[in-house]
Amino acid sequence: MPSRKKTAMFASAFFTCVCSFVMICVVLATQHWMSSQVGFSGTNSSVTVSLTYGLFSGTCEQFVDAGLQVSEKTFQVADNLSKTKAKSMITAIIVILVLSLLSSLLSSGFSCTNAVSNPYQTFLGPTGVYTWNSLCGIFVLTAMILFPVNIEENGLSVELARGCFSFLHTHIKSAHTYGYSYWIMLLIIFLNIASIIIIYFYDHARYYKKKEQERPIENAPKDVILF
């Protein structure tokens, strides 16, 4: 059975891993990644399309001239994208977040295993927790970088606006605000870092305790050791 200290440390790491897992589920499920105001010029008037969307779905509203709302509808992100690059990058972000979800799940499993037992395999110990938490953090950080790139380089919001209202003409300007679903990913990264720090302190303390136990033997007289 593990010591009380080890159980407490790994139980804390398990809690942060579970929180990370739940947060990734929230990020995937919600559609508050981005709120955009996309302006277009028409033949006789200017049109502004207001978008709120995530990785799978969103809502769009059309405003003409002085703020007169014409229509509001719900859309599927994949169905509204005609550009291959924008669609491929959205797919890549989803795949990366699913991988981070699996990494977080494995990290939770490894932490729970160490909280209740002493596994013999090295990789099932702190090394495994380090590995899966690091991978989860890297995946989430990659998703955080790819999403703004898709917005700026591939004109994701403009493409979605055109998909909602096909008669839109020349794009004039865009204003973007990142929603809570996007910023939650920062919290996920911090949770992964917290898990790594917790296990590092435990591993560090265990290492020094082991060294202290070996020191009396190293400092003992040779005749006592021989005896």
Rosetta silent file (secondary structure, phi, psi, omega in degrees, C-alpha in Angstrom):
SEQUENCE: MPSRKKTAMFASAFFTCVCSFVMICVVLATQHWMSSQVGFSGTNSSVTVSLTYGLFSGTCEQFVDAGLQVSEKTFQVADNLSKTKAKSMITAIIVILVLSLLSSLLSSGFSCTNAVSNPYQTFLGPTGVYTWNSLCGIFVLTAMILFPVNIEENGLSVELARGCFSFLHTHIKSAHTYGYSYWIMLLIIFLNIASIIIIYFYDHARYYKKKEQERPIENAPKDVILF
SCORE:     score description
SCORE:     0.000 S_00000001
   1 L     0.000  142.653  178.944    0.000    0.000    0.000 S_00000001
   2 L   -72.267  159.149  177.915    1.264    3.530   -0.725 S_00000001
   3 L   -70.497  165.324  179.359    2.114    5.931    2.084 S_00000001
   4 H   -62.569  -38.328 -179.678   -0.360    8.598    3.196 S_00000001
   5 H   -63.385  -44.614  179.995    1.800   11.306    1.652 S_00000001
   6 H   -64.616  -43.045  179.427    1.896    9.542   -1.707 S_00000001
   7 H   -60.243  -43.039 -179.402   -1.844    8.914   -1.631 S_00000001
   8 H   -65.632  -42.777 -177.968   -2.547   12.575   -0.846 S_00000001
   9 H   -66.553  -47.014 -178.643   -0.205   13.880   -3.569 S_00000001
  10 H   -72.631  -29.176  174.852   -1.473   11.577   -6.286 S_00000001
  11 H   -66.138  -38.109  176.024   -5.085   12.119   -5.220 S_00000001
  12 H   -64.521  -43.208  177.696   -4.519   15.862   -5.692 S_00000001
  13 H   -63.514  -39.278  177.998   -3.001   15.206   -9.122 S_00000001
  14 H   -61.322  -41.157  179.128   -5.969   12.955   -9.945 S_00000001
  15 H   -61.726  -45.338  179.509   -8.373   15.779   -9.050 S_00000001
  16 H   -65.991  -35.831  178.389   -6.598   18.249  -11.366 S_00000001
  17 H   -66.480  -40.915  178.130   -6.545   15.646  -14.164 S_00000001
  18 H   -65.032  -41.318  176.807  -10.276   15.030  -13.808 S_00000001
  19 H   -61.156  -40.989  176.822  -10.915   18.788  -13.870 S_00000001
  20 H   -61.144  -43.659  178.881   -8.823   19.007  -17.036 S_00000001
  21 H   -60.245  -45.877 -179.588  -10.860   16.191  -18.613 S_00000001
  22 H   -63.944  -41.496 -179.798  -14.146   17.927  -17.764 S_00000001
  23 H   -64.202  -37.767  177.490  -12.901   21.261  -19.122 S_00000001
  24 H   -65.275  -39.111  176.316  -11.909   19.697  -22.450 S_00000001
  25 H   -61.271  -41.035  178.407  -15.411   18.204  -22.714 S_00000001
  26 H   -63.413  -43.897  179.866  -16.858   21.685  -22.084 S_00000001
  27 H   -59.976  -43.326 -179.509  -14.592   23.197  -24.762 S_00000001
  28 H   -70.155  -34.835 -172.687  -15.697   20.627  -27.323 S_00000001
  29 H   -82.564  -30.747 -173.880  -19.393   20.837  -26.443 S_00000001
  30 L   -89.676  159.772 -177.404  -19.938   24.605  -26.278 S_00000001
  31 L  -114.018   22.354 -178.734  -20.119   27.040  -29.199 S_00000001
  32 L  -100.546   47.041  175.611  -18.752   30.173  -27.530 S_00000001
  33 L   -77.603  -42.848 -172.166  -15.311   30.039  -29.122 S_00000001
  34 E  -144.717  138.447  169.913  -15.727   33.138  -31.245 S_00000001
  35 E  -120.459  121.716 -175.126  -18.048   36.114  -31.643 S_00000001
  36 E  -126.643  144.151  170.243  -17.527   38.005  -34.904 S_00000001
  37 E  -114.888  110.621 -174.869  -19.016   41.061  -36.538 S_00000001
  38 E  -113.212  121.858 -177.732  -18.422   40.763  -40.287 S_00000001
  39 E   -99.345  139.349  177.510  -19.273   43.703  -42.553 S_00000001
  40 E  -131.860  149.012  175.305  -20.206   43.464  -46.237 S_00000001
  41 E  -101.939  132.860  177.850  -21.078   46.113  -48.804 S_00000001
  42 L  -107.343 -170.893 -179.876  -24.160   45.586  -50.991 S_00000001
  43 L   -70.973  -41.760 -177.736  -25.560   47.358  -54.007 S_00000001
  44 L  -119.990   -7.016 -176.223  -27.773   49.745  -52.036 S_00000001
  45 L  -155.364  166.252  175.242  -26.865   49.073  -48.406 S_00000001
  46 E  -102.149  146.119 -176.562  -24.257   47.674  -46.032 S_00000001
  47 E  -124.009  136.729  174.544  -24.832   44.414  -44.209 S_00000001
  48 E  -118.991  128.384  178.140  -23.335   43.214  -40.917 S_00000001
  49 E  -107.485  123.842  177.738  -23.437   39.557  -39.978 S_00000001
  50 E   -99.251  124.197 -176.270  -23.085   38.717  -36.276 S_00000001
  51 E  -121.159  139.440  168.328  -21.684   35.235  -35.624 S_00000001
  52 E  -133.744  119.313 -173.995  -21.231   33.163  -32.485 S_00000001
  53 E  -151.821  164.519  175.490  -19.777   29.718  -33.083 S_00000001
  54 L  -123.672 -142.639 -178.757  -17.625   26.875  -31.869 S_00000001
  55 L   -85.590  -22.708 -174.630  -16.118   23.847  -33.562 S_00000001
  56 L  -115.418  -39.767 -175.704  -19.401   22.182  -34.521 S_00000001
  57 E  -146.901  172.352  179.707  -22.231   24.708  -34.603 S_00000001
  58 E  -170.604 -179.059  176.484  -23.136   28.348  -34.189 S_00000001
  59 E  -126.430  149.744  178.440  -25.720   31.081  -34.722 S_00000001
  60 E  -137.397  143.123  178.106  -25.720   33.970  -37.188 S_00000001
  61 E  -129.323  147.612  179.933  -27.776   37.152  -37.428 S_00000001
  62 E  -114.287  130.277  177.650  -28.003   39.667  -40.236 S_00000001
  63 E  -122.033  133.029 -178.687  -28.259   43.433  -39.650 S_00000001
  64 E  -109.919  130.517  175.894  -28.921   45.930  -42.445 S_00000001
  65 L    51.501 -108.602 -169.878  -27.758   49.572  -42.310 S_00000001
  66 L   -83.683   29.083  174.508  -28.867   51.163  -39.020 S_00000001
  67 L    94.974   12.125  178.311  -29.088   47.928  -37.057 S_00000001
  68 E   -71.390  117.710 -179.515  -32.325   46.511  -38.453 S_00000001
  69 E   -80.057  126.655 -177.335  -32.249   42.781  -37.764 S_00000001
  70 E   -96.865  -48.333 -176.304  -33.410   40.794  -40.757 S_00000001
  71 E  -157.395  159.781  176.771  -32.961   37.162  -39.781 S_00000001
  72 E  -139.130  138.342 -178.982  -31.338   34.758  -37.343 S_00000001
  73 E  -149.600  161.275  175.547  -30.418   31.137  -37.908 S_00000001
  74 E  -102.183  142.825 -178.215  -28.448   28.216  -36.534 S_00000001
  75 E  -138.690  160.558  172.862  -25.778   26.574  -38.679 S_00000001
  76 E   -98.950  128.415 -174.007  -23.328   23.679  -38.707 S_00000001
  77 H   -58.287  -48.361 -176.904  -19.731   24.833  -39.083 S_00000001
  78 H   -61.774  -36.048 -178.226  -18.638   22.021  -41.424 S_00000001
  79 H   -72.776  -25.841 -176.366  -21.635   22.570  -43.735 S_00000001
  80 H   -89.432   -3.854 -176.434  -20.979   26.310  -44.074 S_00000001
  81 L  -100.284  126.151  176.919  -17.329   26.011  -45.101 S_00000001
  82 L  -102.778  -28.415  179.257  -16.420   25.842  -48.774 S_00000001
  83 L   -73.665  132.549 -178.265  -12.676   26.455  -48.433 S_00000001
  84 H   -67.188  -38.353 -177.310  -10.730   23.239  -47.966 S_00000001
  85 H   -63.790  -47.808 -178.823   -8.064   24.848  -45.749 S_00000001
  86 H   -63.267  -42.478 -179.462  -10.508   26.305  -43.222 S_00000001
  87 H   -67.521  -40.900  179.765  -12.496   23.069  -43.041 S_00000001
  88 H   -64.813  -37.650 -178.713   -9.350   20.927  -42.741 S_00000001
  89 H   -71.295  -36.636  175.254   -8.006   23.072  -39.912 S_00000001
  90 H   -61.762  -42.970  177.713  -11.274   22.859  -37.975 S_00000001
  91 H   -61.978  -42.241  179.634  -11.116   19.077  -38.356 S_00000001
  92 H   -63.018  -40.331  178.941   -7.486   19.086  -37.198 S_00000001
  93 H   -63.403  -41.750  178.847   -8.388   21.137  -34.089 S_00000001
  94 H   -62.607  -45.557  179.686  -11.173   18.683  -33.214 S_00000001
  95 H   -61.258  -42.747 -179.495   -8.811   15.702  -33.629 S_00000001
  96 H   -63.492  -40.906  179.182   -6.151   17.403  -31.487 S_00000001
  97 H   -70.199  -33.211  174.884   -8.648   18.120  -28.701 S_00000001
  98 H   -65.092  -39.551  176.470   -9.903   14.519  -28.807 S_00000001
  99 H   -64.014  -39.697  177.119   -6.271   13.402  -28.397 S_00000001
 100 H   -65.829  -34.020  176.887   -5.900   15.788  -25.451 S_00000001
 101 H   -63.628  -44.102  177.948   -9.085   14.274  -23.995 S_00000001
 102 H   -65.305  -40.611  178.514   -7.590   10.783  -24.225 S_00000001
 103 H   -62.751  -41.872  178.537   -4.296   12.022  -22.730 S_00000001
 104 H   -65.271  -37.708  178.239   -6.161   13.602  -19.826 S_00000001
 105 H   -65.635  -43.212  178.015   -8.105   10.377  -19.284 S_00000001
 106 H   -65.125  -40.245  177.635   -4.904    8.320  -19.217 S_00000001
 107 H   -61.895  -40.138  176.923   -3.285   10.809  -16.853 S_00000001
 108 H   -62.901  -42.152  179.380   -6.291   10.491  -14.531 S_00000001
 109 H   -63.909  -42.462  179.412   -5.988    6.709  -14.646 S_00000001
 110 H   -65.965  -41.430  179.577   -2.265    6.744  -13.876 S_00000001
 111 H   -64.532  -42.256  179.272   -2.756    9.193  -10.989 S_00000001
 112 H   -64.834  -40.853  179.167   -5.565    7.102   -9.513 S_00000001
 113 H   -60.474  -43.155 -179.312   -3.475    3.917   -9.837 S_00000001
 114 H   -73.157  -24.549  178.936   -0.576    5.503   -7.938 S_00000001
 115 H   -72.576  -26.386 -175.727   -2.899    6.886   -5.262 S_00000001
 116 H  -112.585   -7.889 -177.939   -4.138    3.397   -4.323 S_00000001
 117 L  -152.492  175.366  176.231   -1.143    1.170   -5.174 S_00000001
 118 L  -118.267   89.348 -177.783    2.589    1.028   -5.886 S_00000001
 119 L   -64.800  143.196 -178.260    2.976   -0.093   -9.512 S_00000001
 120 L   -77.665  -36.131 -178.226    6.184   -1.969  -10.324 S_00000001
 121 L   -70.400  135.355 -177.997    6.556   -0.608  -13.860 S_00000001
 122 H   -62.081  -41.123 -175.746    8.411    2.720  -14.006 S_00000001
 123 H   -67.526  -23.024  178.527    6.187    4.166  -16.721 S_00000001
 124 H   -79.434   -9.291  179.676    3.074    3.595  -14.600 S_00000001
 125 L   -89.301 -145.257 -179.371    4.534    5.820  -11.879 S_00000001
 126 H   -56.834  -32.343 -179.890    5.369    9.538  -11.962 S_00000001
 127 H   -59.208  -42.980  178.760    6.929    9.186  -15.435 S_00000001
 128 H   -64.532  -40.596  178.716    3.559    8.235  -16.920 S_00000001
 129 H   -64.922  -42.737  175.729    1.801   11.124  -15.201 S_00000001
 130 H   -56.942  -47.592 -173.988    4.463   13.548  -16.497 S_00000001
 131 H   -63.004  -51.493 -174.867    4.132   12.176  -20.025 S_00000001
 132 H   -71.528  -34.571  175.689    0.354   12.246  -20.362 S_00000001
 133 H   -67.678  -39.343  177.995   -0.064   15.639  -18.690 S_00000001
 134 H   -63.887  -44.580  178.901    2.637   17.108  -20.918 S_00000001
 135 H   -62.866  -42.009  178.395    1.017   15.679  -24.038 S_00000001
 136 H   -60.248  -46.830  178.770   -2.390   16.986  -22.973 S_00000001
 137 H   -62.226  -39.786  179.718   -0.979   20.488  -22.409 S_00000001
 138 H   -66.394  -42.505  178.895    0.847   20.439  -25.764 S_00000001
 139 H   -61.547  -45.558 -178.410   -2.288   19.323  -27.626 S_00000001
 140 H   -65.676  -41.690  178.222   -4.415   22.046  -26.028 S_00000001
 141 H   -62.902  -39.296  177.532   -1.794   24.718  -26.695 S_00000001
 142 H   -61.947  -42.630  177.838   -1.621   23.612  -30.336 S_00000001
 143 H   -63.104  -38.507  178.686   -5.413   23.951  -30.635 S_00000001
 144 H   -64.601  -30.875  179.728   -5.206   27.448  -29.111 S_00000001
 145 H   -80.735  -41.570 -175.636   -2.686   28.459  -31.760 S_00000001
 146 H   -67.817  -34.878 -177.134   -4.419   26.859  -34.756 S_00000001
 147 H   -63.700  -49.862  176.032   -7.826   28.434  -34.109 S_00000001
 148 H   -62.327  -34.328  176.529   -6.677   32.098  -34.396 S_00000001
 149 H   -61.187  -40.734  178.584   -4.571   31.129  -37.434 S_00000001
 150 H   -65.788  -35.076  178.921   -7.729   29.761  -39.047 S_00000001
 151 H   -67.419  -49.393 -172.412   -9.565   32.984  -38.243 S_00000001
 152 H   -81.457  -43.338 -174.200   -6.901   35.337  -39.601 S_00000001
 153 H   -84.261  -38.070 -175.442   -5.307   33.373  -42.430 S_00000001
 154 L  -103.753    1.943  177.703   -8.250   31.410  -43.796 S_00000001
 155 L    57.775   50.251 -175.237  -11.022   33.933  -43.061 S_00000001
 156 H   -58.986  -47.027 -177.978  -13.103   31.460  -41.064 S_00000001
 157 H   -64.373  -39.370  178.836  -15.697   33.998  -39.884 S_00000001
 158 H   -63.800  -43.372  179.354  -16.119   35.442  -43.383 S_00000001
 159 H   -62.880  -41.709  179.255  -16.623   31.963  -44.839 S_00000001
 160 H   -66.975  -37.299  177.910  -19.209   31.101  -42.200 S_00000001
 161 H   -64.858  -42.655  177.566  -21.054   34.388  -42.812 S_00000001
 162 H   -65.800  -33.295  177.519  -21.200   33.692  -46.559 S_00000001
 163 H   -68.489  -31.422  178.060  -22.436   30.190  -45.786 S_00000001
 164 H   -74.444  -43.150 -176.184  -25.289   31.626  -43.708 S_00000001
 165 L  -130.611   99.937 -170.547  -26.306   34.283  -46.256 S_00000001
 166 L   -70.341  -16.921 -175.342  -25.221   33.422  -49.793 S_00000001
 167 L   -87.023    3.872 -178.401  -26.144   36.804  -51.332 S_00000001
 168 L   -65.924  145.062 -175.764  -23.438   38.738  -49.445 S_00000001
 169 L  -104.473 -122.237 -172.579  -21.068   40.769  -51.627 S_00000001
 170 E   -76.319  130.464  177.705  -17.727   42.436  -50.876 S_00000001
 171 E   -76.400  130.689 -178.141  -16.211   41.907  -47.449 S_00000001
 172 E  -102.740  -56.898 -174.869  -15.317   45.218  -45.781 S_00000001
 173 E  -152.942  164.708  177.794  -14.192   44.570  -42.227 S_00000001
 174 E  -143.476  145.010  174.411  -14.300   42.088  -39.371 S_00000001
 175 E  -130.836  130.238 -174.016  -14.154   42.349  -35.591 S_00000001
 176 E  -121.168  141.946  173.886  -13.474   39.276  -33.474 S_00000001
 177 E  -133.817  122.035 -179.723  -13.925   38.511  -29.768 S_00000001
 178 E   -78.601  132.586 -176.289  -12.765   35.190  -28.341 S_00000001
 179 L   -89.077 -179.818 -175.541  -15.336   33.575  -26.065 S_00000001
 180 H   -65.776  -28.876  179.004  -15.046   31.647  -22.815 S_00000001
 181 H   -61.770  -33.335  177.849  -14.878   28.280  -24.616 S_00000001
 182 H   -74.608  -45.893 -174.893  -11.565   29.384  -26.109 S_00000001
 183 H   -73.816  -18.402  175.081  -10.082   30.865  -22.929 S_00000001
 184 H   -59.560  -28.015 -179.099  -11.003   27.795  -20.879 S_00000001
 185 H   -63.124  -28.069  173.647   -8.127   26.090  -22.694 S_00000001
 186 H   -64.010  -41.174  177.495   -5.704   28.277  -20.730 S_00000001
 187 H   -62.490  -38.470  178.298   -7.195   26.859  -17.539 S_00000001
 188 H   -61.599  -43.102  178.889   -6.691   23.335  -18.912 S_00000001
 189 H   -62.669  -42.670  179.054   -2.999   24.069  -19.506 S_00000001
 190 H   -64.198  -37.030  177.629   -2.639   25.440  -15.967 S_00000001
 191 H   -65.257  -38.980  176.882   -4.316   22.312  -14.565 S_00000001
 192 H   -66.365  -40.573  177.076   -1.855   20.109  -16.435 S_00000001
 193 H   -63.454  -40.580  179.249    1.059   22.174  -15.143 S_00000001
 194 H   -61.822  -41.344  178.367   -0.361   21.897  -11.599 S_00000001
 195 H   -61.068  -44.155 -179.458   -0.507   18.091  -11.912 S_00000001
 196 H   -64.148  -41.940 -179.581    3.113   17.959  -13.051 S_00000001
 197 H   -64.249  -42.727 -179.956    4.243   20.257  -10.201 S_00000001
 198 H   -59.566  -48.483 -178.689    2.407   18.167   -7.577 S_00000001
 199 H   -69.357  -32.475  178.138    4.026   14.932   -8.751 S_00000001
 200 H   -63.627  -44.052  179.509    7.414   16.634   -9.119 S_00000001
 201 H   -62.675  -39.117  177.346    7.374   17.732   -5.467 S_00000001
 202 H   -65.484  -46.766 -178.412    6.487   14.199   -4.396 S_00000001
 203 H   -63.982  -39.580 -179.751    9.187   12.661   -6.611 S_00000001
 204 H   -64.911  -45.601 -179.999   11.743   15.234   -5.454 S_00000001
 205 H   -64.804  -39.096  179.010   10.979   14.604   -1.756 S_00000001
 206 H   -65.300  -38.695  179.876   11.154   10.838   -2.269 S_00000001
 207 H   -63.689  -45.603 -179.154   14.543   11.154   -3.980 S_00000001
 208 H   -69.827  -33.489  176.622   16.062   13.186   -1.127 S_00000001
 209 H   -64.643  -38.948  178.461   14.588   10.856    1.482 S_00000001
 210 H   -65.322  -40.355  178.667   16.239    7.938   -0.292 S_00000001
 211 H   -64.825  -39.823  179.635   19.558    9.790   -0.343 S_00000001
 212 H   -66.187  -35.001  177.822   19.333   10.523    3.376 S_00000001
 213 H   -69.301  -29.869 -179.952   18.724    6.858    4.105 S_00000001
 214 H   -82.176  -22.395 -174.283   21.820    5.897    2.098 S_00000001
 215 H   -62.730  -43.434  178.844   24.062    8.528    3.722 S_00000001
 216 H   -58.958  -35.337  178.187   24.648    6.777    7.090 S_00000001
 217 H   -68.470  -39.201  179.659   25.968    3.727    5.262 S_00000001
 218 H   -66.320  -35.954 -176.578   28.267    5.886    3.118 S_00000001
 219 H   -88.014   -6.337 -178.112   29.638    7.691    6.192 S_00000001
 220 L   -69.880  148.801  177.098   30.055    4.558    8.319 S_00000001
 221 L   -60.406  149.651 -177.730   33.642    3.312    9.093 S_00000001
 222 H   -61.193  -38.484 -178.920   34.968    0.664    6.733 S_00000001
 223 H   -66.832  -32.359  177.229   35.494   -1.878    9.559 S_00000001
 224 H   -68.817  -40.116  178.162   31.851   -1.501   10.622 S_00000001
 225 H   -63.545  -41.660  179.845   30.706   -2.042    7.050 S_00000001
 226 H   -65.753  -39.591  179.617   32.962   -5.101    6.747 S_00000001
 227 L   -63.289    0.000    0.000   31.681   -6.442   10.049 S_00000001
